[in-house]
């Protein structure tokens, strides 16, 4: 069988499209457990805050547990990947430190007056990062990030004292659903 | 000539290292114009804020508007150059740069809205901190020079917020604007 120029170009475009889709699906599959875990932590912490009306010290413990859980998930995923690039864990750790530095710096400079301001900033950073990741790795992340960031800001302005409950459902529940969505091929 | 297992592995590692270095240098070249334009915008706007009698409420919006045209020109030129390469995808590159810019812009606007009222020192240091963190994060993939520029910019932005008052705008012009322009020149050096 002989292919002419346009048929060859079409075949190459198909192959490239399939490669891109495979790449996106593999990233989705790898990212899903992190989203579900983040959703569980977000849901729990917000529910506690809703019923105690206090952004207390458990948020710090919650962040710590969240971070440790992420490391465990990353280790479990990498154990199943024979060709995991050696620089990945170093970069992931560095990204975590940069995000933490940015968050701490913004809190120091902005001097927030309420816990909901701090939580909305954290949500914007996290969901904004998902949005950015989606620009390079696949549209589902971009949709999840943009939608959850917009809903967080909307809740900040409209939900008043029930903002934590709203974030438990929208932020926590949204992340868990998003994680399940990412696992679907 | 026959290579044994170790020699072949060493040769492959050298090729890998050389490819990684090539990619980093290419990324430096692509990022440098954005650094330079941002640095120039920052330097000019803050110097005007510090030393001119122009309306302070208009200086940053007008300078940012002018810089946006330059950014668009840089995106256009780089996208055209990519499209001209074999198998180049200039359109996708321009699209991605645009979306990234929109996400960052939305993040800044939303953050300012959440922390209202925000004074000039706070918003300025916030921007310096944020841009520094973004460059440091990008540097993890593009090369360590970006990490160094980003960390320095973020650290000095916070230090300036707490330590400097009278000449804060001039400080940020030199640290933020000057630092980014120097960073751009550094990135272009092979």
PDB file of N, CA, C and O in Angstrom, chain A residues 19-82:
ATOM      1  N   UNK A  19      -1.111  10.157  20.814  1.00  0.00           N
ATOM      2  CA  UNK A  19      -0.024  10.298  21.791  1.00  0.00           C
ATOM      3  C   UNK A  19      -0.397  11.325  22.847  1.00  0.00           C
ATOM      4  O   UNK A  19      -0.203  11.125  24.044  1.00  0.00           O
ATOM      5  N   UNK A  20      -0.963  12.463  22.359  1.00  0.00           N
ATOM      6  CA  UNK A  20      -1.328  13.536  23.283  1.00  0.00           C
ATOM      7  C   UNK A  20      -2.416  13.070  24.252  1.00  0.00           C
ATOM      8  O   UNK A  20      -2.375  13.350  25.437  1.00  0.00           O
ATOM      9  N   UNK A  21      -3.372  12.345  23.690  1.00  0.00           N
ATOM     10  CA  UNK A  21      -4.473  11.860  24.534  1.00  0.00           C
ATOM     11  C   UNK A  21      -3.949  10.847  25.555  1.00  0.00           C
ATOM     12  O   UNK A  21      -4.339  10.861  26.716  1.00  0.00           O
ATOM     13  N   UNK A  22      -3.068   9.983  25.119  1.00  0.00           N
ATOM     14  CA  UNK A  22      -2.466   9.006  26.032  1.00  0.00           C
ATOM     15  C   UNK A  22      -1.705   9.697  27.147  1.00  0.00           C
ATOM     16  O   UNK A  22      -1.799   9.317  28.318  1.00  0.00           O
ATOM     17  N   UNK A  23      -0.975  10.754  26.781  1.00  0.00           N
ATOM     18  CA  UNK A  23      -0.207  11.512  27.760  1.00  0.00           C
ATOM     19  C   UNK A  23      -1.145  12.141  28.792  1.00  0.00           C
ATOM     20  O   UNK A  23      -0.931  12.047  30.000  1.00  0.00           O
ATOM     21  N   UNK A  24      -2.238  12.771  28.287  1.00  0.00           N
ATOM     22  CA  UNK A  24      -3.211  13.402  29.191  1.00  0.00           C
ATOM     23  C   UNK A  24      -3.830  12.371  30.123  1.00  0.00           C
ATOM     24  O   UNK A  24      -3.939  12.589  31.331  1.00  0.00           O
ATOM     25  N   UNK A  25      -4.246  11.226  29.544  1.00  0.00           N
ATOM     26  CA  UNK A  25      -4.909  10.206  30.370  1.00  0.00           C
ATOM     27  C   UNK A  25      -3.974   9.665  31.443  1.00  0.00           C
ATOM     28  O   UNK A  25      -4.383   9.428  32.585  1.00  0.00           O
ATOM     29  N   UNK A  26      -2.695   9.514  31.075  1.00  0.00           N
ATOM     30  CA  UNK A  26      -1.742   9.009  32.067  1.00  0.00           C
ATOM     31  C   UNK A  26      -1.562  10.028  33.200  1.00  0.00           C
ATOM     32  O   UNK A  26      -1.467   9.664  34.374  1.00  0.00           O
ATOM     33  N   UNK A  27      -1.548  11.324  32.851  1.00  0.00           N
ATOM     34  CA  UNK A  27      -1.438  12.366  33.890  1.00  0.00           C
ATOM     35  C   UNK A  27      -2.695  12.390  34.761  1.00  0.00           C
ATOM     36  O   UNK A  27      -2.625  12.568  35.969  1.00  0.00           O
ATOM     37  N   UNK A  28      -3.864  12.264  34.102  1.00  0.00           N
ATOM     38  CA  UNK A  28      -5.123  12.246  34.864  1.00  0.00           C
ATOM     39  C   UNK A  28      -5.094  11.113  35.879  1.00  0.00           C
ATOM     40  O   UNK A  28      -5.441  11.274  37.044  1.00  0.00           O
ATOM     41  N   UNK A  29      -4.681   9.944  35.398  1.00  0.00           N
ATOM     42  CA  UNK A  29      -4.683   8.758  36.245  1.00  0.00           C
ATOM     43  C   UNK A  29      -3.748   8.951  37.426  1.00  0.00           C
ATOM     44  O   UNK A  29      -4.070   8.596  38.564  1.00  0.00           O
ATOM     45  N   UNK A  30      -2.587   9.554  37.163  1.00  0.00           N
ATOM     46  CA  UNK A  30      -1.618   9.797  38.241  1.00  0.00           C
ATOM     47  C   UNK A  30      -2.097  10.863  39.215  1.00  0.00           C
ATOM     48  O   UNK A  30      -1.821  10.800  40.421  1.00  0.00           O
ATOM     49  N   UNK A  31      -2.844  11.856  38.713  1.00  0.00           N
ATOM     50  CA  UNK A  31      -3.250  12.977  39.559  1.00  0.00           C
ATOM     51  C   UNK A  31      -4.486  12.699  40.394  1.00  0.00           C
ATOM     52  O   UNK A  31      -4.708  13.327  41.435  1.00  0.00           O
ATOM     53  N   UNK A  32      -5.308  11.736  39.952  1.00  0.00           N
ATOM     54  CA  UNK A  32      -6.603  11.490  40.610  1.00  0.00           C
ATOM     55  C   UNK A  32      -6.498  11.206  42.110  1.00  0.00           C
ATOM     56  O   UNK A  32      -7.241  11.805  42.900  1.00  0.00           O
ATOM     57  N   UNK A  33      -5.591  10.325  42.561  1.00  0.00           N
ATOM     58  CA  UNK A  33      -5.534  10.046  44.010  1.00  0.00           C
ATOM     59  C   UNK A  33      -5.223  11.288  44.845  1.00  0.00           C
ATOM     60  O   UNK A  33      -5.733  11.432  45.961  1.00  0.00           O
ATOM     61  N   UNK A  34      -4.403  12.188  44.290  1.00  0.00           N
ATOM     62  CA  UNK A  34      -4.070  13.413  45.029  1.00  0.00           C
ATOM     63  C   UNK A  34      -5.316  14.274  45.212  1.00  0.00           C
ATOM     64  O   UNK A  34      -5.525  14.887  46.260  1.00  0.00           O
ATOM     65  N   UNK A  35      -6.141  14.331  44.173  1.00  0.00           N
ATOM     66  CA  UNK A  35      -7.365  15.142  44.266  1.00  0.00           C
ATOM     67  C   UNK A  35      -8.331  14.552  45.289  1.00  0.00           C
ATOM     68  O   UNK A  35      -8.917  15.283  46.094  1.00  0.00           O
ATOM     69  N   UNK A  36      -8.506  13.242  45.235  1.00  0.00           N
ATOM     70  CA  UNK A  36      -9.440  12.606  46.169  1.00  0.00           C
ATOM     71  C   UNK A  36      -8.964  12.815  47.608  1.00  0.00           C
ATOM     72  O   UNK A  36      -9.749  13.197  48.496  1.00  0.00           O
ATOM     73  N   UNK A  37      -7.663  12.624  47.832  1.00  0.00           N
ATOM     74  CA  UNK A  37      -7.106  12.810  49.179  1.00  0.00           C
ATOM     75  C   UNK A  37      -7.269  14.265  49.634  1.00  0.00           C
ATOM     76  O   UNK A  37      -7.691  14.542  50.760  1.00  0.00           O
ATOM     77  N   UNK A  38      -6.976  15.207  48.739  1.00  0.00           N
ATOM     78  CA  UNK A  38      -7.151  16.636  49.058  1.00  0.00           C
ATOM     79  C   UNK A  38      -8.602  16.936  49.393  1.00  0.00           C
ATOM     80  O   UNK A  38      -8.905  17.708  50.312  1.00  0.00           O
ATOM     81  N   UNK A  39      -9.527  16.307  48.661  1.00  0.00           N
ATOM     82  CA  UNK A  39     -10.951  16.509  48.903  1.00  0.00           C
ATOM     83  C   UNK A  39     -11.368  16.002  50.278  1.00  0.00           C
ATOM     84  O   UNK A  39     -12.128  16.673  50.990  1.00  0.00           O
ATOM     85  N   UNK A  40     -10.848  14.853  50.654  1.00  0.00           N
ATOM     86  CA  UNK A  40     -11.192  14.277  51.965  1.00  0.00           C
ATOM     87  C   UNK A  40     -10.705  15.208  53.087  1.00  0.00           C
ATOM     88  O   UNK A  40     -11.446  15.521  54.040  1.00  0.00           O
ATOM     89  N   UNK A  41      -9.464  15.691  52.961  1.00  0.00           N
ATOM     90  CA  UNK A  41      -8.908  16.586  53.987  1.00  0.00           C
ATOM     91  C   UNK A  41      -9.704  17.887  54.043  1.00  0.00           C
ATOM     92  O   UNK A  41     -10.077  18.377  55.120  1.00  0.00           O
ATOM     93  N   UNK A  42      -9.967  18.461  52.876  1.00  0.00           N
ATOM     94  CA  UNK A  42     -10.701  19.732  52.792  1.00  0.00           C
ATOM     95  C   UNK A  42     -12.100  19.582  53.407  1.00  0.00           C
ATOM     96  O   UNK A  42     -12.551  20.440  54.181  1.00  0.00           O
ATOM     97  N   UNK A  43     -12.764  18.488  53.074  1.00  0.00           N
ATOM     98  CA  UNK A  43     -14.115  18.238  53.586  1.00  0.00           C
ATOM     99  C   UNK A  43     -14.090  18.149  55.120  1.00  0.00           C
ATOM    100  O   UNK A  43     -14.874  18.808  55.820  1.00  0.00           O
ATOM    101  N   UNK A  44     -13.162  17.372  55.649  1.00  0.00           N
ATOM    102  CA  UNK A  44     -13.107  17.141  57.101  1.00  0.00           C
ATOM    103  C   UNK A  44     -12.805  18.439  57.854  1.00  0.00           C
ATOM    104  O   UNK A  44     -13.486  18.787  58.823  1.00  0.00           O
ATOM    105  N   UNK A  45     -11.768  19.151  57.404  1.00  0.00           N
ATOM    106  CA  UNK A  45     -11.364  20.368  58.124  1.00  0.00           C
ATOM    107  C   UNK A  45     -12.479  21.416  58.110  1.00  0.00           C
ATOM    108  O   UNK A  45     -12.742  22.080  59.112  1.00  0.00           O
ATOM    109  N   UNK A  46     -13.117  21.558  56.956  1.00  0.00           N
ATOM    110  CA  UNK A  46     -14.173  22.566  56.863  1.00  0.00           C
ATOM    111  C   UNK A  46     -15.387  22.212  57.701  1.00  0.00           C
ATOM    112  O   UNK A  46     -16.034  23.088  58.286  1.00  0.00           O
ATOM    113  N   UNK A  47     -15.671  20.920  57.752  1.00  0.00           N
ATOM    114  CA  UNK A  47     -16.808  20.492  58.563  1.00  0.00           C
ATOM    115  C   UNK A  47     -16.546  20.775  60.048  1.00  0.00           C
ATOM    116  O   UNK A  47     -17.436  21.256  60.767  1.00  0.00           O
ATOM    117  N   UNK A  48     -15.313  20.510  60.500  1.00  0.00           N
ATOM    118  CA  UNK A  48     -14.961  20.813  61.900  1.00  0.00           C
ATOM    119  C   UNK A  48     -15.119  22.314  62.150  1.00  0.00           C
ATOM    120  O   UNK A  48     -15.692  22.748  63.154  1.00  0.00           O
ATOM    121  N   UNK A  49     -14.624  23.112  61.200  1.00  0.00           N
ATOM    122  CA  UNK A  49     -14.679  24.569  61.375  1.00  0.00           C
ATOM    123  C   UNK A  49     -16.114  25.077  61.392  1.00  0.00           C
ATOM    124  O   UNK A  49     -16.457  25.983  62.152  1.00  0.00           O
ATOM    125  N   UNK A  50     -16.957  24.489  60.547  1.00  0.00           N
ATOM    126  CA  UNK A  50     -18.353  24.920  60.485  1.00  0.00           C
ATOM    127  C   UNK A  50     -19.035  24.772  61.853  1.00  0.00           C
ATOM    128  O   UNK A  50     -19.787  25.637  62.282  1.00  0.00           O
ATOM    129  N   UNK A  51     -18.724  23.663  62.531  1.00  0.00           N
ATOM    130  CA  UNK A  51     -19.430  23.395  63.781  1.00  0.00           C
ATOM    131  C   UNK A  51     -18.710  23.918  65.025  1.00  0.00           C
ATOM    132  O   UNK A  51     -19.274  23.908  66.111  1.00  0.00           O
ATOM    133  N   UNK A  52     -17.458  24.379  64.860  1.00  0.00           N
ATOM    134  CA  UNK A  52     -16.766  24.967  66.015  1.00  0.00           C
ATOM    135  C   UNK A  52     -16.614  26.480  65.839  1.00  0.00           C
ATOM    136  O   UNK A  52     -16.249  27.170  66.782  1.00  0.00           O
ATOM    137  N   UNK A  53     -16.881  26.965  64.597  1.00  0.00           N
ATOM    138  CA  UNK A  53     -16.742  28.400  64.270  1.00  0.00           C
ATOM    139  C   UNK A  53     -15.330  28.902  64.568  1.00  0.00           C
ATOM    140  O   UNK A  53     -15.158  30.024  65.034  1.00  0.00           O
ATOM    141  N   UNK A  54     -14.355  28.068  64.349  1.00  0.00           N
ATOM    142  CA  UNK A  54     -12.992  28.506  64.647  1.00  0.00           C
ATOM    143  C   UNK A  54     -12.003  27.857  63.689  1.00  0.00           C
ATOM    144  O   UNK A  54     -11.982  26.632  63.553  1.00  0.00           O
ATOM    145  N   UNK A  55     -11.208  28.714  63.025  1.00  0.00           N
ATOM    146  CA  UNK A  55     -10.123  28.184  62.196  1.00  0.00           C
ATOM    147  C   UNK A  55      -8.954  27.919  63.132  1.00  0.00           C
ATOM    148  O   UNK A  55      -8.094  28.763  63.322  1.00  0.00           O
ATOM    149  N   UNK A  56      -8.972  26.781  63.760  1.00  0.00           N
ATOM    150  CA  UNK A  56      -8.009  26.537  64.834  1.00  0.00           C
ATOM    151  C   UNK A  56      -6.754  25.839  64.380  1.00  0.00           C
ATOM    152  O   UNK A  56      -6.460  25.737  63.192  1.00  0.00           O
ATOM    153  N   UNK A  57      -6.070  25.331  65.398  1.00  0.00           N
ATOM    154  CA  UNK A  57      -4.756  24.731  65.175  1.00  0.00           C
ATOM    155  C   UNK A  57      -4.852  23.456  64.344  1.00  0.00           C
ATOM    156  O   UNK A  57      -3.901  23.047  63.698  1.00  0.00           O
ATOM    157  N   UNK A  58      -6.071  22.850  64.311  1.00  0.00           N
ATOM    158  CA  UNK A  58      -6.184  21.627  63.514  1.00  0.00           C
ATOM    159  C   UNK A  58      -5.999  21.850  62.027  1.00  0.00           C
ATOM    160  O   UNK A  58      -5.748  20.927  61.282  1.00  0.00           O
ATOM    161  N   UNK A  59      -6.136  23.124  61.600  1.00  0.00           N
ATOM    162  CA  UNK A  59      -5.845  23.387  60.184  1.00  0.00           C
ATOM    163  C   UNK A  59      -4.366  23.151  59.894  1.00  0.00           C
ATOM    164  O   UNK A  59      -4.016  22.646  58.841  1.00  0.00           O
ATOM    165  N   UNK A  60      -3.522  23.539  60.856  1.00  0.00           N
ATOM    166  CA  UNK A  60      -2.086  23.296  60.648  1.00  0.00           C
ATOM    167  C   UNK A  60      -1.801  21.796  60.651  1.00  0.00           C
ATOM    168  O   UNK A  60      -1.053  21.293  59.820  1.00  0.00           O
ATOM    169  N   UNK A  61      -2.418  21.085  61.620  1.00  0.00           N
ATOM    170  CA  UNK A  61      -2.248  19.631  61.643  1.00  0.00           C
ATOM    171  C   UNK A  61      -2.824  19.007  60.374  1.00  0.00           C
ATOM    172  O   UNK A  61      -2.260  18.055  59.825  1.00  0.00           O
ATOM    173  N   UNK A  62      -3.954  19.579  59.936  1.00  0.00           N
ATOM    174  CA  UNK A  62      -4.584  19.076  58.709  1.00  0.00           C
ATOM    175  C   UNK A  62      -3.668  19.233  57.508  1.00  0.00           C
ATOM    176  O   UNK A  62      -3.523  18.323  56.689  1.00  0.00           O
ATOM    177  N   UNK A  63      -3.008  20.409  57.402  1.00  0.00           N
ATOM    178  CA  UNK A  63      -2.074  20.634  56.295  1.00  0.00           C
ATOM    179  C   UNK A  63      -0.918  19.643  56.353  1.00  0.00           C
ATOM    180  O   UNK A  63      -0.449  19.147  55.332  1.00  0.00           O
ATOM    181  N   UNK A  64      -0.474  19.384  57.600  1.00  0.00           N
ATOM    182  CA  UNK A  64       0.639  18.448  57.776  1.00  0.00           C
ATOM    183  C   UNK A  64       0.231  17.043  57.315  1.00  0.00           C
ATOM    184  O   UNK A  64       0.951  16.382  56.555  1.00  0.00           O
ATOM    185  N   UNK A  65      -0.956  16.622  57.763  1.00  0.00           N
ATOM    186  CA  UNK A  65      -1.460  15.291  57.381  1.00  0.00           C
ATOM    187  C   UNK A  65      -1.642  15.225  55.866  1.00  0.00           C
ATOM    188  O   UNK A  65      -1.290  14.228  55.209  1.00  0.00           O
ATOM    189  N   UNK A  66      -2.160  16.325  55.287  1.00  0.00           N
ATOM    190  CA  UNK A  66      -2.361  16.387  53.834  1.00  0.00           C
ATOM    191  C   UNK A  66      -1.022  16.216  53.107  1.00  0.00           C
ATOM    192  O   UNK A  66      -0.904  15.435  52.159  1.00  0.00           O
ATOM    193  N   UNK A  67      -0.003  16.960  53.596  1.00  0.00           N
ATOM    194  CA  UNK A  67       1.322  16.885  52.961  1.00  0.00           C
ATOM    195  C   UNK A  67       1.913  15.484  53.062  1.00  0.00           C
ATOM    196  O   UNK A  67       2.407  14.938  52.065  1.00  0.00           O
ATOM    197  N   UNK A  68       1.811  14.890  54.257  1.00  0.00           N
ATOM    198  CA  UNK A  68       2.358  13.536  54.444  1.00  0.00           C
ATOM    199  C   UNK A  68       1.615  12.543  53.544  1.00  0.00           C
ATOM    200  O   UNK A  68       2.230  11.686  52.891  1.00  0.00           O
ATOM    201  N   UNK A  69       0.290  12.697  53.480  1.00  0.00           N
ATOM    202  CA  UNK A  69      -0.513  11.821  52.618  1.00  0.00           C
ATOM    203  C   UNK A  69      -0.095  11.940  51.162  1.00  0.00           C
ATOM    204  O   UNK A  69       0.019  10.933  50.448  1.00  0.00           O
ATOM    205  N   UNK A  70       0.179  13.168  50.715  1.00  0.00           N
ATOM    206  CA  UNK A  70       0.620  13.366  49.327  1.00  0.00           C
ATOM    207  C   UNK A  70       1.941  12.654  49.057  1.00  0.00           C
ATOM    208  O   UNK A  70       2.137  12.054  47.992  1.00  0.00           O
ATOM    209  N   UNK A  71       2.862  12.742  50.032  1.00  0.00           N
ATOM    210  CA  UNK A  71       4.158  12.071  49.863  1.00  0.00           C
ATOM    211  C   UNK A  71       3.954  10.562  49.763  1.00  0.00           C
ATOM    212  O   UNK A  71       4.549   9.892  48.898  1.00  0.00           O
ATOM    213  N   UNK A  72       3.078  10.024  50.634  1.00  0.00           N
ATOM    214  CA  UNK A  72       2.828   8.572  50.620  1.00  0.00           C
ATOM    215  C   UNK A  72       2.243   8.154  49.263  1.00  0.00           C
ATOM    216  O   UNK A  72       2.679   7.171  48.650  1.00  0.00           O
ATOM    217  N   UNK A  73       1.273   8.950  48.776  1.00  0.00           N
ATOM    218  CA  UNK A  73       0.665   8.621  47.474  1.00  0.00           C
ATOM    219  C   UNK A  73       1.722   8.649  46.372  1.00  0.00           C
ATOM    220  O   UNK A  73       1.792   7.758  45.523  1.00  0.00           O
ATOM    221  N   UNK A  74       2.578   9.706  46.411  1.00  0.00           N
ATOM    222  CA  UNK A  74       3.622   9.818  45.387  1.00  0.00           C
ATOM    223  C   UNK A  74       4.554   8.611  45.439  1.00  0.00           C
ATOM    224  O   UNK A  74       4.936   8.061  44.398  1.00  0.00           O
ATOM    225  N   UNK A  75       4.909   8.175  46.652  1.00  0.00           N
ATOM    226  CA  UNK A  75       5.797   7.018  46.779  1.00  0.00           C
ATOM    227  C   UNK A  75       5.133   5.751  46.235  1.00  0.00           C
ATOM    228  O   UNK A  75       5.751   4.963  45.529  1.00  0.00           O
ATOM    229  N   UNK A  76       3.834   5.594  46.554  1.00  0.00           N
ATOM    230  CA  UNK A  76       3.120   4.408  46.073  1.00  0.00           C
ATOM    231  C   UNK A  76       3.025   4.407  44.546  1.00  0.00           C
ATOM    232  O   UNK A  76       3.206   3.377  43.900  1.00  0.00           O
ATOM    233  N   UNK A  77       2.748   5.602  43.973  1.00  0.00           N
ATOM    234  CA  UNK A  77       2.638   5.677  42.505  1.00  0.00           C
ATOM    235  C   UNK A  77       3.990   5.366  41.860  1.00  0.00           C
ATOM    236  O   UNK A  77       4.084   4.606  40.909  1.00  0.00           O
ATOM    237  N   UNK A  78       5.062   5.966  42.418  1.00  0.00           N
ATOM    238  CA  UNK A  78       6.386   5.773  41.819  1.00  0.00           C
ATOM    239  C   UNK A  78       6.865   4.331  41.942  1.00  0.00           C
ATOM    240  O   UNK A  78       7.647   3.869  41.122  1.00  0.00           O
ATOM    241  N   UNK A  79       6.388   3.624  42.988  1.00  0.00           N
ATOM    242  CA  UNK A  79       6.810   2.239  43.155  1.00  0.00           C
ATOM    243  C   UNK A  79       6.309   1.378  41.989  1.00  0.00           C
ATOM    244  O   UNK A  79       6.937   0.409  41.601  1.00  0.00           O
ATOM    245  N   UNK A  80       5.177   1.808  41.423  1.00  0.00           N
ATOM    246  CA  UNK A  80       4.617   1.024  40.315  1.00  0.00           C
ATOM    247  C   UNK A  80       5.134   1.491  38.961  1.00  0.00           C
ATOM    248  O   UNK A  80       4.806   0.925  37.940  1.00  0.00           O
ATOM    249  N   UNK A  81       5.910   2.571  38.975  1.00  0.00           N
ATOM    250  CA  UNK A  81       6.445   3.065  37.708  1.00  0.00           C
ATOM    251  C   UNK A  81       7.916   2.730  37.633  1.00  0.00           C
ATOM    252  O   UNK A  81       8.724   3.335  38.319  1.00  0.00           O
ATOM    253  N   UNK A  82       8.265   1.835  36.733  1.00  0.00           N
ATOM    254  CA  UNK A  82       9.666   1.428  36.647  1.00  0.00           C
ATOM    255  C   UNK A  82      10.524   2.560  36.087  1.00  0.00           C
ATOM    256  O   UNK A  82      11.691   2.703  36.418  1.00  0.00           O
TER     257      UNK A  82
END
